[in-house]
Short mmCIF file of C-alpha atoms in Angstrom, two decimals:
data_model
loop_
_atom_site.label_atom_id
_atom_site.label_comp_id
_atom_site.label_asym_id
_atom_site.label_seq_id
_atom_site.Cartn_x
_atom_site.Cartn_y
_atom_site.Cartn_z
CA MET A 1 -12.73 -10.58 -12.72
CA GLU A 2 -15.98 -8.49 -12.31
CA ARG A 3 -15.83 -8.96 -9.24
CA ALA A 4 -12.96 -8.28 -8.56
CA THR A 5 -13.46 -5.07 -11.18
CA ARG A 6 -16.49 -3.82 -9.07
CA VAL A 7 -14.48 -4.01 -5.27
CA GLY A 8 -11.49 -2.74 -6.38
CA ASN A 9 -9.39 -4.07 -3.95
CA ARG A 10 -7.10 -7.37 -4.43
CA LEU A 11 -8.16 -8.28 -0.81
CA LEU A 12 -11.86 -7.44 0.16
CA ALA A 13 -12.58 -9.48 -3.97
CA ALA A 14 -10.95 -12.34 -2.72
CA LEU A 15 -13.33 -12.89 0.10
CA PRO A 16 -16.64 -15.26 0.42
CA PRO A 17 -19.82 -13.77 -1.00
CA ALA A 18 -21.05 -14.40 2.34
CA ASP A 19 -18.23 -12.61 4.14
CA PHE A 20 -17.62 -9.68 1.60
CA ALA A 21 -21.36 -8.85 2.54
CA LEU A 22 -20.61 -8.46 5.94
CA LEU A 23 -18.74 -5.27 5.69
CA ALA A 24 -20.24 -3.74 1.71
CA PRO A 25 -23.27 -2.43 3.81
CA HIS A 26 -20.35 -0.08 6.02
CA LEU A 27 -17.99 0.79 3.30
CA ARG A 28 -17.95 4.49 1.88
CA LYS A 29 -16.39 4.93 -1.42
CA VAL A 30 -13.81 8.32 0.06
CA PRO A 31 -10.97 9.70 -2.20
CA LEU A 32 -7.45 9.84 -1.91
CA GLN A 33 -5.57 13.32 -2.61
CA HIS A 34 -2.12 13.54 -2.89
CA ASP A 35 -0.02 13.85 0.14
CA GLU A 36 -2.96 13.74 2.28
CA VAL A 37 -1.93 12.08 5.79
CA LEU A 38 -4.57 9.10 6.68
CA VAL A 39 -3.02 8.43 9.49
CA ARG A 40 0.04 9.67 11.86
CA SER A 41 2.27 8.35 14.35
CA GLY A 42 0.73 8.23 17.69
CA ASP A 43 -2.54 8.50 16.52
CA ARG A 44 -5.69 6.64 17.30
CA ILE A 45 -6.58 5.07 14.22
CA ASP A 46 -10.15 6.50 13.42
CA HIS A 47 -10.91 5.02 9.60
CA ILE A 48 -9.96 1.31 8.14
CA TYR A 49 -9.03 1.88 4.27
CA PHE A 50 -8.57 -0.09 1.85
CA PRO A 51 -7.39 1.07 -1.20
CA CYS A 52 -8.73 0.57 -4.99
CA SER A 53 -5.86 2.79 -6.58
CA GLY A 54 -3.32 4.73 -5.62
CA ALA A 55 0.55 5.07 -3.89
CA ILE A 56 0.04 5.10 0.52
CA ALA A 57 3.91 5.35 2.04
CA LEU A 58 4.29 3.89 5.80
CA ILE A 59 6.08 6.27 7.18
CA MET A 60 8.36 5.75 10.30
CA GLU A 61 9.63 9.11 12.45
CA LEU A 62 12.33 9.60 14.07
CA PRO A 63 12.15 11.86 17.47
CA ASN A 64 15.62 13.99 15.95
CA GLY A 65 12.19 14.87 12.69
CA GLN A 66 14.30 12.68 10.31
CA THR A 67 11.53 10.30 8.86
CA ALA A 68 12.05 7.33 6.47
CA ALA A 69 9.97 4.91 4.47
CA THR A 70 9.28 1.49 5.78
CA ALA A 71 6.24 -0.38 3.23
CA VAL A 72 5.02 1.06 -0.04
CA VAL A 73 1.11 -0.11 -0.33
CA GLY A 74 -1.65 -0.27 -2.77
CA ASN A 75 -4.91 -2.09 -4.19
CA ASP A 76 -3.57 -5.31 -2.13
CA ALA A 77 -3.04 -3.84 1.03
CA ALA A 78 -5.18 -1.59 3.17
CA ILE A 79 -4.40 0.53 5.98
CA GLY A 80 -5.28 0.57 9.42
CA LEU A 81 -5.73 -3.16 10.04
CA MET A 82 -4.05 -3.62 13.32
CA THR A 83 -6.49 -1.93 15.54
CA ALA A 84 -8.40 -5.83 14.30
CA LEU A 85 -5.87 -6.59 17.39
CA GLY A 86 -7.56 -4.23 19.31
CA PRO A 87 -7.53 -0.08 20.31
CA LEU A 88 -4.23 0.43 18.85
CA ARG A 89 -2.23 4.15 18.34
CA SER A 90 -1.03 3.81 14.87
CA PRO A 91 2.72 3.22 14.92
CA MET A 92 3.67 4.49 11.60
CA THR A 93 2.42 7.76 9.45
CA ALA A 94 0.56 7.14 6.30
CA VAL A 95 0.61 8.91 3.33
CA VAL A 96 -1.05 9.04 -0.23
CA ARG A 97 1.34 9.63 -2.53
CA VAL A 98 -0.50 9.15 -5.11
CA ALA A 99 -4.08 10.18 -5.85
CA GLY A 100 -6.66 7.91 -5.81
CA ALA A 101 -9.54 5.81 -3.86
CA ALA A 102 -10.44 3.35 -1.30
CA LEU A 103 -12.92 1.43 0.41
CA GLN A 104 -13.68 2.97 4.14
CA ILE A 105 -15.19 1.55 7.22
CA SER A 106 -14.87 2.24 10.88
CA PRO A 107 -12.39 0.13 13.11
CA THR A 108 -16.01 -1.39 15.09
CA ARG A 109 -17.99 -1.57 11.76
CA PHE A 110 -14.82 -4.05 10.53
CA GLN A 111 -14.42 -5.66 14.34
CA THR A 112 -18.09 -6.95 14.29
CA ALA A 113 -17.93 -8.99 11.11
CA LEU A 114 -14.17 -10.18 11.84
CA GLU A 115 -15.82 -12.18 15.02
CA ARG A 116 -18.39 -13.51 12.68
CA SER A 117 -16.01 -14.23 10.26
CA PRO A 118 -12.72 -17.20 9.92
CA ALA A 119 -12.62 -15.73 6.46
CA LEU A 120 -11.12 -12.11 7.53
CA ARG A 121 -9.24 -13.65 10.15
CA GLY A 122 -7.55 -15.02 7.42
CA LEU A 123 -6.99 -12.05 5.29
CA VAL A 124 -5.66 -9.98 8.73
CA GLN A 125 -3.21 -12.95 8.92
CA LEU A 126 -2.18 -13.15 5.22
CA LEU A 127 -1.95 -8.69 4.97
CA SER A 128 0.39 -8.81 8.26
CA ARG A 129 2.35 -11.18 6.62
CA ALA A 130 2.86 -9.53 3.41
CA LEU A 131 4.12 -6.23 5.89
CA MET A 132 5.86 -7.93 7.38
CA THR A 133 7.57 -9.42 4.30
CA GLN A 134 7.80 -5.35 3.13
CA ILE A 135 9.01 -3.99 6.17
CA GLN A 136 12.00 -6.26 6.96
CA HIS A 137 13.14 -6.38 3.72
CA VAL A 138 13.37 -2.79 3.17
CA ALA A 139 15.23 -2.36 6.78
CA ALA A 140 17.56 -5.06 5.04
CA CYS A 141 17.72 -2.95 1.39
CA ASN A 142 18.80 0.01 3.37
CA ALA A 143 21.92 -1.21 5.27
CA LEU A 144 23.71 -3.04 2.04
CA HIS A 145 22.38 -0.94 -1.06
CA SER A 146 22.74 2.67 -3.10
CA VAL A 147 21.16 4.87 -2.42
CA GLU A 148 20.66 5.03 -6.18
CA ALA A 149 19.47 1.49 -6.34
CA ARG A 150 16.87 1.74 -3.04
CA LEU A 151 15.38 5.06 -4.89
CA ALA A 152 15.24 3.00 -7.88
CA ARG A 153 13.47 0.22 -5.81
CA TRP A 154 10.80 3.11 -4.37
CA LEU A 155 9.80 4.18 -7.83
CA LEU A 156 9.10 0.98 -9.50
CA HIS A 157 7.25 -0.68 -6.98
CA ILE A 158 4.89 3.27 -7.01
CA HIS A 159 5.22 2.56 -10.44
CA ASP A 160 3.19 -0.91 -9.95
CA ARG A 161 0.31 0.51 -7.42
CA THR A 162 -0.49 2.93 -10.19
CA ASP A 163 -2.36 3.16 -13.47
CA GLY A 164 -0.70 6.84 -14.64
CA GLY A 165 1.74 5.88 -16.87
CA ASP A 166 5.20 6.40 -17.17
CA VAL A 167 5.56 9.74 -15.53
CA LEU A 168 5.25 9.52 -11.30
CA PRO A 169 3.70 12.84 -8.86
CA LEU A 170 6.83 12.80 -6.30
CA THR A 171 8.77 15.58 -5.28
CA GLN A 172 12.40 15.90 -4.06
CA GLU A 173 10.50 16.11 -0.63
CA THR A 174 8.70 12.72 -1.11
CA LEU A 175 11.76 11.09 -2.81
CA SER A 176 13.77 12.55 0.65
CA GLU A 177 11.45 11.07 3.12
CA LEU A 178 11.31 7.35 1.23
CA LEU A 179 14.61 7.40 1.21
CA GLY A 180 15.46 8.77 4.69
CA VAL A 181 18.28 11.20 3.47
CA ARG A 182 18.92 14.82 2.54
CA ARG A 183 17.50 16.77 -0.42
CA THR A 184 20.49 17.39 -1.42
CA THR A 185 21.22 13.26 -1.74
CA VAL A 186 17.98 13.26 -4.05
CA THR A 187 20.01 15.58 -6.32
CA HIS A 188 22.42 13.71 -7.04
CA VAL A 189 20.74 10.70 -7.14
CA ILE A 190 18.19 11.80 -9.79
CA GLY A 191 21.11 13.04 -11.66
CA ALA A 192 22.47 9.64 -11.64
CA LEU A 193 19.47 8.21 -12.87
CA ARG A 194 19.37 10.78 -15.54
CA THR A 195 22.57 10.51 -16.61
CA SER A 196 21.97 6.20 -16.89
CA ARG A 197 18.10 7.31 -18.38
CA ALA A 198 16.10 5.08 -16.24
CA LEU A 199 14.33 8.44 -15.51
CA LYS A 200 13.88 10.03 -19.34
CA SER A 201 13.06 13.46 -17.35
CA SER A 202 12.16 15.17 -13.52
CA ARG A 203 10.47 18.45 -14.16
CA ARG A 204 9.17 19.84 -10.38
CA GLY A 205 6.84 17.65 -8.53
CA GLN A 206 6.95 15.25 -12.06
CA LEU A 207 9.05 12.11 -13.19
CA GLU A 208 8.97 10.62 -16.15
CA ILE A 209 10.73 6.73 -15.75
CA ASP A 210 12.14 4.53 -17.83
CA ARG A 211 10.85 0.95 -16.92
CA ARG A 212 13.36 -1.23 -18.42
CA ARG A 213 16.49 0.55 -17.66
CA LEU A 214 15.12 1.25 -13.58
CA GLU A 215 14.97 -2.28 -13.54
CA VAL A 216 18.54 -2.54 -14.18
CA VAL A 217 19.05 0.20 -11.87
CA ALA A 218 17.24 -1.33 -9.08
CA CYS A 219 19.04 -4.20 -6.47
CA GLU A 220 17.38 -7.45 -6.43
CA CYS A 221 15.27 -6.88 -3.65
CA TYR A 222 12.71 -4.69 -6.11
CA LYS A 223 12.42 -8.60 -7.18
CA VAL A 224 12.36 -10.61 -4.68
CA MET A 225 10.11 -8.70 -2.66
CA SER A 226 8.08 -8.04 -5.78
CA ARG A 227 8.01 -12.46 -5.61
CA ARG A 228 7.01 -12.87 -1.48
CA ILE A 229 4.27 -10.33 -1.49
CA ASP A 230 2.77 -11.42 -4.98
CA ARG A 231 2.82 -15.15 -3.33
CA ILE A 232 1.67 -13.86 0.06
CA VAL A 233 -1.55 -12.81 -1.63
CA SER A 234 -2.13 -14.25 -4.51
CA GLN A 235 -4.84 -16.31 -5.65
CA ASP A 236 -3.64 -19.78 -4.58
CA ALA A 237 -2.87 -18.13 -0.89
CA LEU A 238 -6.00 -16.83 -0.78
CA LYS A 239 -8.29 -20.17 -1.01
CA VAL A 240 -7.65 -20.85 2.27
CA LEU A 241 -10.49 -17.53 2.76
CA HIS A 242 -12.65 -19.58 0.94
CA ALA A 243 -11.80 -22.54 3.06
CA ALA A 244 -13.39 -21.00 5.82
CA PRO A 245 -16.47 -21.64 7.25
CA PRO A 246 -19.45 -19.04 6.01
CA PRO A 247 -20.81 -17.32 8.94
CA ASN A 248 -24.39 -18.02 9.67
CA ASP A 249 -26.64 -15.22 9.51
CA SER A 250 -24.22 -12.92 7.27
CA LEU A 251 -26.72 -10.70 4.63
CA PRO A 252 -26.63 -11.21 0.87
CA PRO A 253 -23.93 -11.51 -1.06
CA ASP A 254 -25.07 -8.44 -2.96
CA VAL A 255 -25.04 -5.89 -0.85
CA PRO A 256 -24.11 -2.16 -2.17
CA PHE A 257 -21.63 -0.23 -0.31
CA ALA A 258 -23.37 1.92 1.96
CA LYS A 259 -22.22 5.31 0.46
CA ALA A 260 -19.61 6.00 -2.31
CA ASP A 261 -18.73 9.77 -2.46
CA SER A 262 -16.82 10.34 -6.01
#
C-alpha cells in the first residue's frame, strides 16, 4: 500500500520494483488542468500519461463535427500507450474533465524500457483489455439505453475517478460531448435527474450528485462494466506481472522520479 500511495497510478504501482525502476528516472510529475487536451485525434503521440488523480475522457470526433465519449479513465489506466505498438497517431482526443496529476514519460523512453521488461509488456496487454472492454460496452449502451440512464452512468464513472466529493466540475457542453447529443437534450436530462433527486443541484459548470439515487437511475451497464474492468486490473490479474522474469540490468528499486512539478 505504501508504494501504491507514492506512485499514485495503480498500473505502475503493481509493477515489480525492478521493472518500475526502468521507468522511474524518466517519469515527470505534471498537473492535469481542467479541459486540457492531452492529445488530439490524428496527432502524433508525444507523451504517455499515467494519471495519479483526476478523470480523462477519450472522445471520438466524426468528420461532420459531432463528438461522443468512448471511455473515461483515471489512475487505473494510461493515455498514449498505443505507442508501444509503434509510432502511431492518436485515433481519439484525450481531454481532462476533472483536474488532477499524472506521471509523464516520452514514448521513446517507454519503448526502451518495454524491450527490457516482460512485466511492462504484460501491463500494456492488461490496459488494452480494460480499455477495449469499456469502449465495447459503451458502444452497446449507447445503442440500447436512454440518454438519462447513460448520463447517470457517465457521472458515476467520473465520480469513481475523483476525490473531490459529490460536486463534479462538468459543464453542459462537456455533458453534450460525453453523450453525443445536443445541449437542449442535456438540459432536459438534467431536469429529469433533478426531479428524481439524483442531482441535488446543477449550478453553472458544477453538478452536485446524490450517488445512491444516481445508481438507481443508471442502467445496469455501470455495474457490469465496473466489475469487468476491476477484474482485469485486480490484484489477482496483476500478479501475472510479477510472474515475469526481472530485467537483468535493472536500476535499484528506489530510484526517484526524474522531476516532480507541482
